[in-house]
Short mmCIF file of C-alpha atoms in Angstrom, two decimals:
data_model
loop_
_atom_site.label_atom_id
_atom_site.label_comp_id
_atom_site.label_asym_id
_atom_site.label_seq_id
_atom_site.Cartn_x
_atom_site.Cartn_y
_atom_site.Cartn_z
CA MET A 175 -25.59 11.73 0.29
CA LYS A 176 -22.77 9.29 0.94
CA PRO A 177 -21.09 8.20 -2.34
CA ASN A 178 -21.96 4.66 -3.39
CA LEU A 179 -21.63 2.45 -6.47
CA ALA A 180 -24.94 3.64 -7.95
CA SER A 181 -23.96 7.31 -7.72
CA LEU A 182 -20.46 6.46 -8.98
CA LEU A 183 -21.98 4.80 -12.04
CA ASP A 184 -23.87 8.01 -12.85
CA TYR A 185 -20.73 10.09 -12.25
CA TYR A 186 -18.69 7.72 -14.41
CA TYR A 187 -20.91 8.14 -17.48
CA GLU A 188 -21.69 11.83 -16.97
CA SER A 189 -18.32 13.25 -15.91
CA MET A 190 -15.60 10.71 -16.63
CA TYR A 191 -16.58 8.72 -19.72
CA PRO A 192 -16.01 11.46 -22.36
CA GLU A 193 -12.40 12.06 -21.23
CA LEU A 194 -11.79 8.35 -20.70
CA LYS A 195 -12.46 7.71 -24.38
CA ALA A 196 -9.35 9.73 -25.26
CA LEU A 197 -7.36 8.03 -22.48
CA GLU A 198 -8.52 4.64 -23.77
CA GLU A 199 -6.99 5.50 -27.15
CA LYS A 200 -3.72 6.25 -25.35
CA ARG A 201 -3.95 2.87 -23.57
CA LEU A 202 -4.55 1.01 -26.84
CA SER A 203 -1.70 2.90 -28.52
CA THR A 204 0.63 2.00 -25.63
CA MET A 205 -0.44 -1.66 -25.81
CA ALA A 206 0.17 -1.72 -29.57
CA THR A 207 3.65 -0.24 -29.11
CA LEU A 208 4.53 -2.80 -26.44
CA LYS A 209 3.25 -5.71 -28.54
CA LYS A 210 5.30 -4.52 -31.51
CA ALA A 211 8.37 -4.10 -29.31
CA ALA A 212 7.90 -7.60 -27.86
CA PHE A 213 7.63 -9.13 -31.33
CA ILE A 214 10.75 -7.34 -32.62
CA LEU A 215 12.75 -8.22 -29.50
CA LEU A 216 11.68 -11.86 -29.83
CA LEU A 217 13.07 -11.95 -33.37
CA ILE A 218 16.28 -10.22 -32.29
CA SER A 219 16.74 -12.63 -29.37
CA LEU A 220 16.31 -15.63 -31.68
CA ILE A 221 18.89 -14.23 -34.11
CA LEU A 222 21.22 -13.46 -31.21
CA PHE A 223 20.78 -17.01 -29.91
CA PHE A 224 21.85 -18.58 -33.19
CA VAL A 225 24.77 -16.17 -33.58
CA LEU A 226 26.05 -16.93 -30.07
CA HIS A 227 25.52 -20.66 -30.45
CA GLN A 228 26.88 -21.09 -33.99
CA ALA A 229 29.52 -18.34 -34.37
CA PHE A 230 30.77 -18.01 -30.80
CA MET A 231 30.22 -21.63 -29.73
CA PHE A 232 28.07 -20.77 -26.72
CA LYS A 233 26.31 -23.73 -25.16
CA PRO A 234 22.55 -23.67 -25.99
CA LEU A 235 21.61 -22.88 -22.36
CA HIS A 236 24.12 -20.03 -22.08
CA ALA A 237 23.11 -18.60 -25.46
CA ALA A 238 19.43 -18.74 -24.45
CA LEU A 239 20.12 -17.01 -21.13
CA VAL A 240 22.13 -14.18 -22.70
CA SER A 241 19.71 -13.54 -25.58
CA GLY A 242 16.58 -13.94 -23.44
CA MET A 243 17.82 -11.75 -20.59
CA SER A 244 18.99 -9.04 -23.00
CA ALA A 245 15.60 -8.96 -24.71
CA PHE A 246 13.79 -8.90 -21.37
CA LEU A 247 15.83 -5.99 -19.98
CA ILE A 248 15.33 -3.94 -23.15
CA PHE A 249 11.58 -4.68 -23.08
CA MET A 250 11.30 -3.60 -19.42
CA PHE A 251 13.01 -0.31 -20.29
CA ILE A 252 10.55 0.27 -23.16
CA TYR A 253 7.61 -0.77 -20.95
CA ARG A 254 8.50 1.72 -18.21
CA HIS A 255 9.03 4.51 -20.71
CA GLU A 256 5.77 3.88 -22.60
CA SER A 257 3.57 3.20 -19.56
CA ALA A 258 4.83 6.18 -17.52
CA GLY A 259 2.98 8.77 -19.60
CA TYR A 260 -0.22 6.73 -19.55
CA SER A 261 0.08 6.25 -15.79
CA MET A 262 0.33 10.02 -15.17
CA LEU A 263 -2.76 10.70 -17.30
CA PHE A 264 -4.62 7.85 -15.60
CA LYS A 265 -3.98 9.30 -12.16
CA ASP A 266 -5.13 12.76 -13.28
CA GLN A 267 -8.30 11.56 -14.97
CA VAL A 268 -9.27 8.55 -12.86
CA ILE A 269 -7.70 8.48 -9.38
CA GLU A 270 -7.98 12.19 -8.69
CA LYS A 271 -11.60 12.29 -9.92
CA ILE A 272 -12.59 9.33 -7.74
CA ILE A 273 -10.97 10.97 -4.70
CA HIS A 274 -12.85 14.21 -5.33
CA PHE A 275 -16.04 12.23 -5.91
CA LEU A 276 -15.62 10.69 -2.46
CA ASP A 277 -14.72 14.02 -0.83
CA PRO A 278 -14.15 17.22 -2.86
CA SER A 279 -12.11 18.76 -0.04
CA LEU A 280 -9.34 16.15 -0.21
CA ILE A 281 -6.07 17.13 -1.89
CA TYR A 282 -4.30 14.62 -4.14
CA SER A 283 -0.62 14.83 -5.09
CA LYS A 284 0.46 11.90 -7.25
CA MET A 285 4.20 12.61 -6.90
CA SER A 286 4.23 13.16 -3.10
CA SER A 287 4.18 10.91 -0.04
CA ILE A 288 4.38 11.01 3.72
CA SER A 289 7.80 12.03 5.01
CA GLU A 290 10.48 9.71 6.32
CA LEU A 291 10.13 11.44 9.68
CA GLU A 292 6.42 10.52 9.84
CA TYR A 293 7.28 6.93 8.96
CA GLN A 294 9.93 6.79 11.67
CA ARG A 295 7.68 8.41 14.28
CA SER A 296 5.09 5.69 13.82
CA GLU A 297 7.55 3.04 15.08
CA LEU A 298 5.59 0.43 13.13
CA PHE A 299 8.67 -0.82 11.30
CA ILE A 300 11.91 -0.34 13.21
CA ALA A 301 14.33 -2.12 10.86
CA SER A 302 16.92 0.10 9.17
CA TYR A 303 16.16 0.86 5.53
CA ASP A 304 18.10 1.97 2.45
CA ARG A 305 15.36 3.02 0.05
CA PHE A 306 12.18 4.98 0.81
CA VAL A 307 9.79 5.60 -2.11
CA GLY A 308 6.23 6.87 -1.89
CA ASN A 309 3.60 8.49 -4.09
CA ASP A 310 -0.12 9.19 -4.43
CA LEU A 311 -0.43 11.27 -1.27
CA VAL A 312 -3.98 12.17 -0.23
CA MET A 313 -4.50 14.69 2.56
CA GLY A 314 -7.19 16.82 4.11
CA LYS A 315 -10.00 16.54 6.62
CA ILE A 316 -12.56 13.73 6.68
CA GLU A 317 -15.48 14.67 8.93
CA GLY A 318 -13.19 17.12 10.75
CA VAL A 319 -10.32 14.67 11.24
CA ASP A 320 -6.93 15.46 9.69
CA VAL A 321 -5.75 12.53 7.55
CA ARG A 322 -2.82 11.73 5.28
CA PHE A 323 -2.27 8.52 3.37
CA CYS A 324 -0.16 7.29 0.49
CA ASP A 325 1.28 4.29 -1.32
CA LEU A 326 4.65 3.53 0.28
CA HIS A 327 7.53 1.18 -0.46
CA VAL A 328 10.42 0.82 2.00
CA GLU A 329 13.34 -1.52 1.29
CA GLN A 330 16.57 -2.72 2.82
CA LYS A 331 19.73 -3.71 0.94
CA VAL A 332 21.11 -7.07 2.08
CA ARG A 333 23.59 -9.67 0.87
CA ASP A 334 22.54 -13.22 0.06
CA THR A 335 24.48 -16.41 0.73
CA ASP A 336 26.62 -15.75 -2.37
CA ASN A 337 27.45 -12.25 -1.08
CA LYS A 338 25.37 -10.64 -3.83
CA GLU A 339 23.36 -7.51 -3.08
CA GLU A 340 19.59 -7.75 -3.19
CA TRP A 341 16.65 -5.60 -2.07
CA VAL A 342 14.25 -6.88 0.58
CA ASP A 343 10.89 -5.30 1.36
CA ILE A 344 10.39 -3.91 4.84
CA PHE A 345 7.01 -2.52 3.90
CA GLN A 346 4.96 -2.07 0.74
CA GLY A 347 1.39 -0.84 0.75
CA LEU A 348 -0.95 1.70 2.32
CA PHE A 349 0.37 4.02 5.03
CA PHE A 350 -2.36 6.03 6.79
CA ILE A 351 -2.06 8.77 9.43
CA ALA A 352 -4.95 10.42 11.27
CA ASP A 353 -5.39 12.82 14.17
CA PHE A 354 -6.57 10.78 17.14
CA ASN A 355 -8.06 13.86 18.82
CA LYS A 356 -6.62 12.86 22.14
CA THR A 357 -3.54 13.79 24.10
CA PHE A 358 -1.51 11.00 25.68
CA HIS A 359 2.10 10.72 26.80
CA SER A 360 3.05 7.11 26.08
CA LYS A 361 3.05 5.14 22.84
CA VAL A 362 1.19 1.98 21.87
CA VAL A 363 2.16 -0.29 19.00
CA VAL A 364 -0.23 -2.98 17.74
CA LEU A 365 1.24 -5.61 15.41
CA PRO A 366 -0.11 -8.76 13.73
CA ASP A 367 0.18 -11.69 16.14
CA ILE A 368 2.29 -14.13 14.17
CA ALA A 369 4.41 -15.78 16.87
CA GLU A 370 1.62 -16.86 19.24
CA ARG A 371 -0.60 -18.10 16.41
CA LYS A 372 2.26 -20.25 15.10
CA PHE A 373 4.00 -21.34 18.29
CA GLY A 374 1.36 -20.97 21.02
CA VAL A 375 2.77 -20.50 24.54
CA LEU A 376 6.33 -20.41 23.18
CA GLY A 377 5.28 -17.65 20.78
CA SER A 378 3.77 -15.67 23.64
CA TRP A 379 7.06 -15.98 25.56
CA MET A 380 8.97 -14.80 22.46
CA GLN A 381 6.71 -11.75 22.21
CA GLY A 382 7.48 -10.82 25.79
CA MET A 383 11.20 -10.97 25.06
CA ASN A 384 10.98 -8.36 22.27
CA VAL A 385 12.79 -5.65 24.25
CA GLN A 386 12.95 -3.26 21.28
CA ARG A 387 9.18 -2.88 21.42
CA GLY A 388 8.70 -2.15 25.11
CA LYS A 389 6.31 -3.86 27.50
CA LEU A 390 4.02 -6.60 26.24
CA ILE A 391 0.44 -5.52 27.03
CA LYS A 392 -2.21 -8.20 27.55
CA LEU A 393 -5.74 -6.94 26.87
CA ASP A 394 -9.14 -8.21 27.94
CA HIS A 395 -10.45 -8.92 24.44
CA PRO A 396 -9.87 -12.53 23.24
CA GLU A 397 -10.66 -11.80 19.59
CA PHE A 398 -8.31 -8.81 19.54
CA GLU A 399 -5.59 -10.88 21.22
CA LYS A 400 -6.05 -13.57 18.55
CA PHE A 401 -5.21 -11.08 15.77
CA PHE A 402 -2.74 -8.75 17.46
CA VAL A 403 0.15 -8.38 19.87
CA THR A 404 0.34 -5.06 21.72
CA TYR A 405 3.35 -3.21 23.12
CA GLY A 406 3.31 -0.02 25.17
CA ASP A 407 5.26 2.17 27.55
CA ASP A 408 2.47 2.39 30.12
CA PRO A 409 0.00 -0.52 30.63
CA ILE A 410 -2.64 1.75 32.19
CA GLU A 411 -2.54 4.36 29.43
CA SER A 412 -2.37 1.62 26.79
CA ARG A 413 -5.70 0.26 28.03
CA TYR A 414 -7.04 3.82 28.18
CA ILE A 415 -6.16 4.33 24.51
CA LEU A 416 -7.30 0.87 23.42
CA SER A 417 -10.78 0.93 24.89
CA HIS A 418 -12.97 -2.15 24.48
CA SER A 419 -15.07 -0.43 21.81
CA LEU A 420 -11.97 0.62 19.82
CA MET A 421 -10.57 -2.92 19.97
CA GLU A 422 -13.92 -4.20 18.72
CA GLU A 423 -13.84 -1.75 15.82
CA ILE A 424 -10.26 -2.71 14.93
CA VAL A 425 -11.17 -6.42 14.94
CA GLN A 426 -14.18 -5.78 12.71
CA PHE A 427 -12.08 -3.75 10.27
CA ARG A 428 -9.35 -6.44 10.25
CA THR A 429 -11.99 -9.07 9.44
CA LYS A 430 -13.54 -6.87 6.75
CA VAL A 431 -10.31 -6.11 4.86
CA GLY A 432 -8.85 -9.59 5.34
CA LYS A 433 -5.31 -8.24 5.68
CA PRO A 434 -2.89 -7.99 8.60
CA LEU A 435 -2.98 -4.53 10.20
CA TYR A 436 -0.15 -2.59 11.80
CA LEU A 437 -1.25 0.23 14.12
CA SER A 438 0.43 2.63 16.49
CA PHE A 439 -0.71 5.50 18.68
CA VAL A 440 2.01 8.12 19.02
CA ASP A 441 1.81 11.86 19.80
CA SER A 442 -2.00 11.92 19.62
CA LYS A 443 -2.00 10.35 16.15
CA LEU A 444 -3.11 7.03 14.76
CA TYR A 445 -0.74 5.35 12.30
CA LEU A 446 -2.03 2.41 10.27
CA ALA A 447 -0.27 0.29 7.66
CA MET A 448 -1.56 -2.48 5.40
CA HIS A 449 0.68 -4.60 3.19
CA TYR A 450 -0.07 -4.86 -0.52
CA THR A 451 2.03 -6.76 -3.04
CA LYS A 452 1.57 -4.23 -5.85
CA PRO A 453 1.24 -0.45 -6.24
CA LEU A 454 -2.22 0.70 -5.14
CA PHE A 455 -3.14 3.33 -7.71
CA GLU A 456 -1.28 2.30 -10.86
CA PRO A 457 -3.33 1.44 -13.96
CA ILE A 458 -3.52 -2.09 -15.35
CA LEU A 459 -2.70 -1.74 -19.03
CA SER A 460 -4.68 -4.81 -20.02
CA HIS A 461 -7.93 -3.42 -18.54
CA SER A 462 -10.13 -1.18 -20.64
CA LEU A 463 -11.16 2.11 -19.04
CA LEU A 464 -14.48 1.91 -20.86
CA GLU A 465 -15.54 -0.94 -18.57
CA PHE A 466 -17.01 0.28 -15.30
CA THR A 467 -15.53 -2.63 -13.32
CA SER A 468 -12.02 -1.20 -13.87
CA ILE A 469 -13.06 2.05 -12.17
CA LYS A 470 -15.08 0.28 -9.48
CA ASP A 471 -12.02 -1.50 -8.06
CA TYR A 472 -10.21 1.81 -7.38
CA PHE A 473 -13.38 3.32 -5.91
CA GLU A 474 -13.80 0.42 -3.49
CA LEU A 475 -10.16 0.64 -2.40
CA LEU A 476 -10.34 4.40 -1.80
CA SER A 477 -13.73 4.08 -0.07
CA MET A 478 -12.24 1.53 2.31
CA ILE A 479 -9.34 3.88 3.15
CA VAL A 480 -11.57 6.91 3.67
CA SER A 481 -13.92 4.81 5.83
CA ILE A 482 -11.18 4.27 8.46
CA VAL A 483 -12.25 7.53 10.10
CA ASN A 484 -15.78 6.20 10.59
CA GLU A 485 -14.79 2.60 11.23
CA PHE A 486 -12.64 3.66 14.21
CA LYS A 487 -15.00 6.51 15.14
CA LEU A 488 -12.15 9.01 14.97
CA ASN A 489 -14.72 11.70 14.21
CA GLU A 490 -16.39 11.15 17.59
CA LYS A 491 -14.59 13.03 20.37
CA LEU A 492 -14.98 10.30 22.95
CA TRP A 493 -11.92 11.34 24.90
CA SER A 494 -11.10 14.77 26.16
CA LYS A 495 -7.66 16.36 25.82
CA ARG A 496 -5.70 16.14 29.00
#
């Protein structure tokens, strides 16, 4: 039987709840430590403010900035240290169990990710990057299809107008790879259509001038064209890969998740990326684990990811190897 919320609820109380009670104590202990640290640092920052202002003649604004920033940086160090242990336990006792509930054959490695080579091969994001961090790798076969996905964060170091270094996101979110069960010789890259939606005909012209991406491919699917812009080496093979039914499935999935999708078809594999503004599988310290809704959110996210195989019918060998 396909896992659903009703069966998850039974699994939650029968298999997860006893261990989650102990983990909940760890969460409460961590919260108490952080609250105590925040209170102590608040007192210290107030004392530091008055010392800087009265003894060292700092202006009130400067004294507030120095004392406040110092307290904040110390608190963030304490927060990362205290929450790290809880996060590891959470992933062992919650995320891994939900993954195995969805499919016992899947392998979960919380400290691993896809490789930089896999990321580069996808050609979804071609900007140079300076930091590549990933975790929560899930891999295995879903209905006979090889899949790998993880939480990924890729950044570039730039300089602002004041020549100060800062980190800019190239990509943060879900990165998914699946065997497309089809041999083809060209590549196809499908990106969110931002230019044409904003600038109309001018945007369409701009898309065609993107020489780094290859040839602009126009497809006979108005709804797909509304969401996406497609580039490929070979227009004929691009249309062979992006059949009408596959475009329909991609549009339906895009509508369902409500997020821009990035897809590419390279070396008989499907690469898919979805932006998220926060880590996907980290615990929220303020949420109790003894409330089913906290677990349900992670289940729904993982169910959506696992469903990509069925949503795109990757398990149906519609195309023969050639």
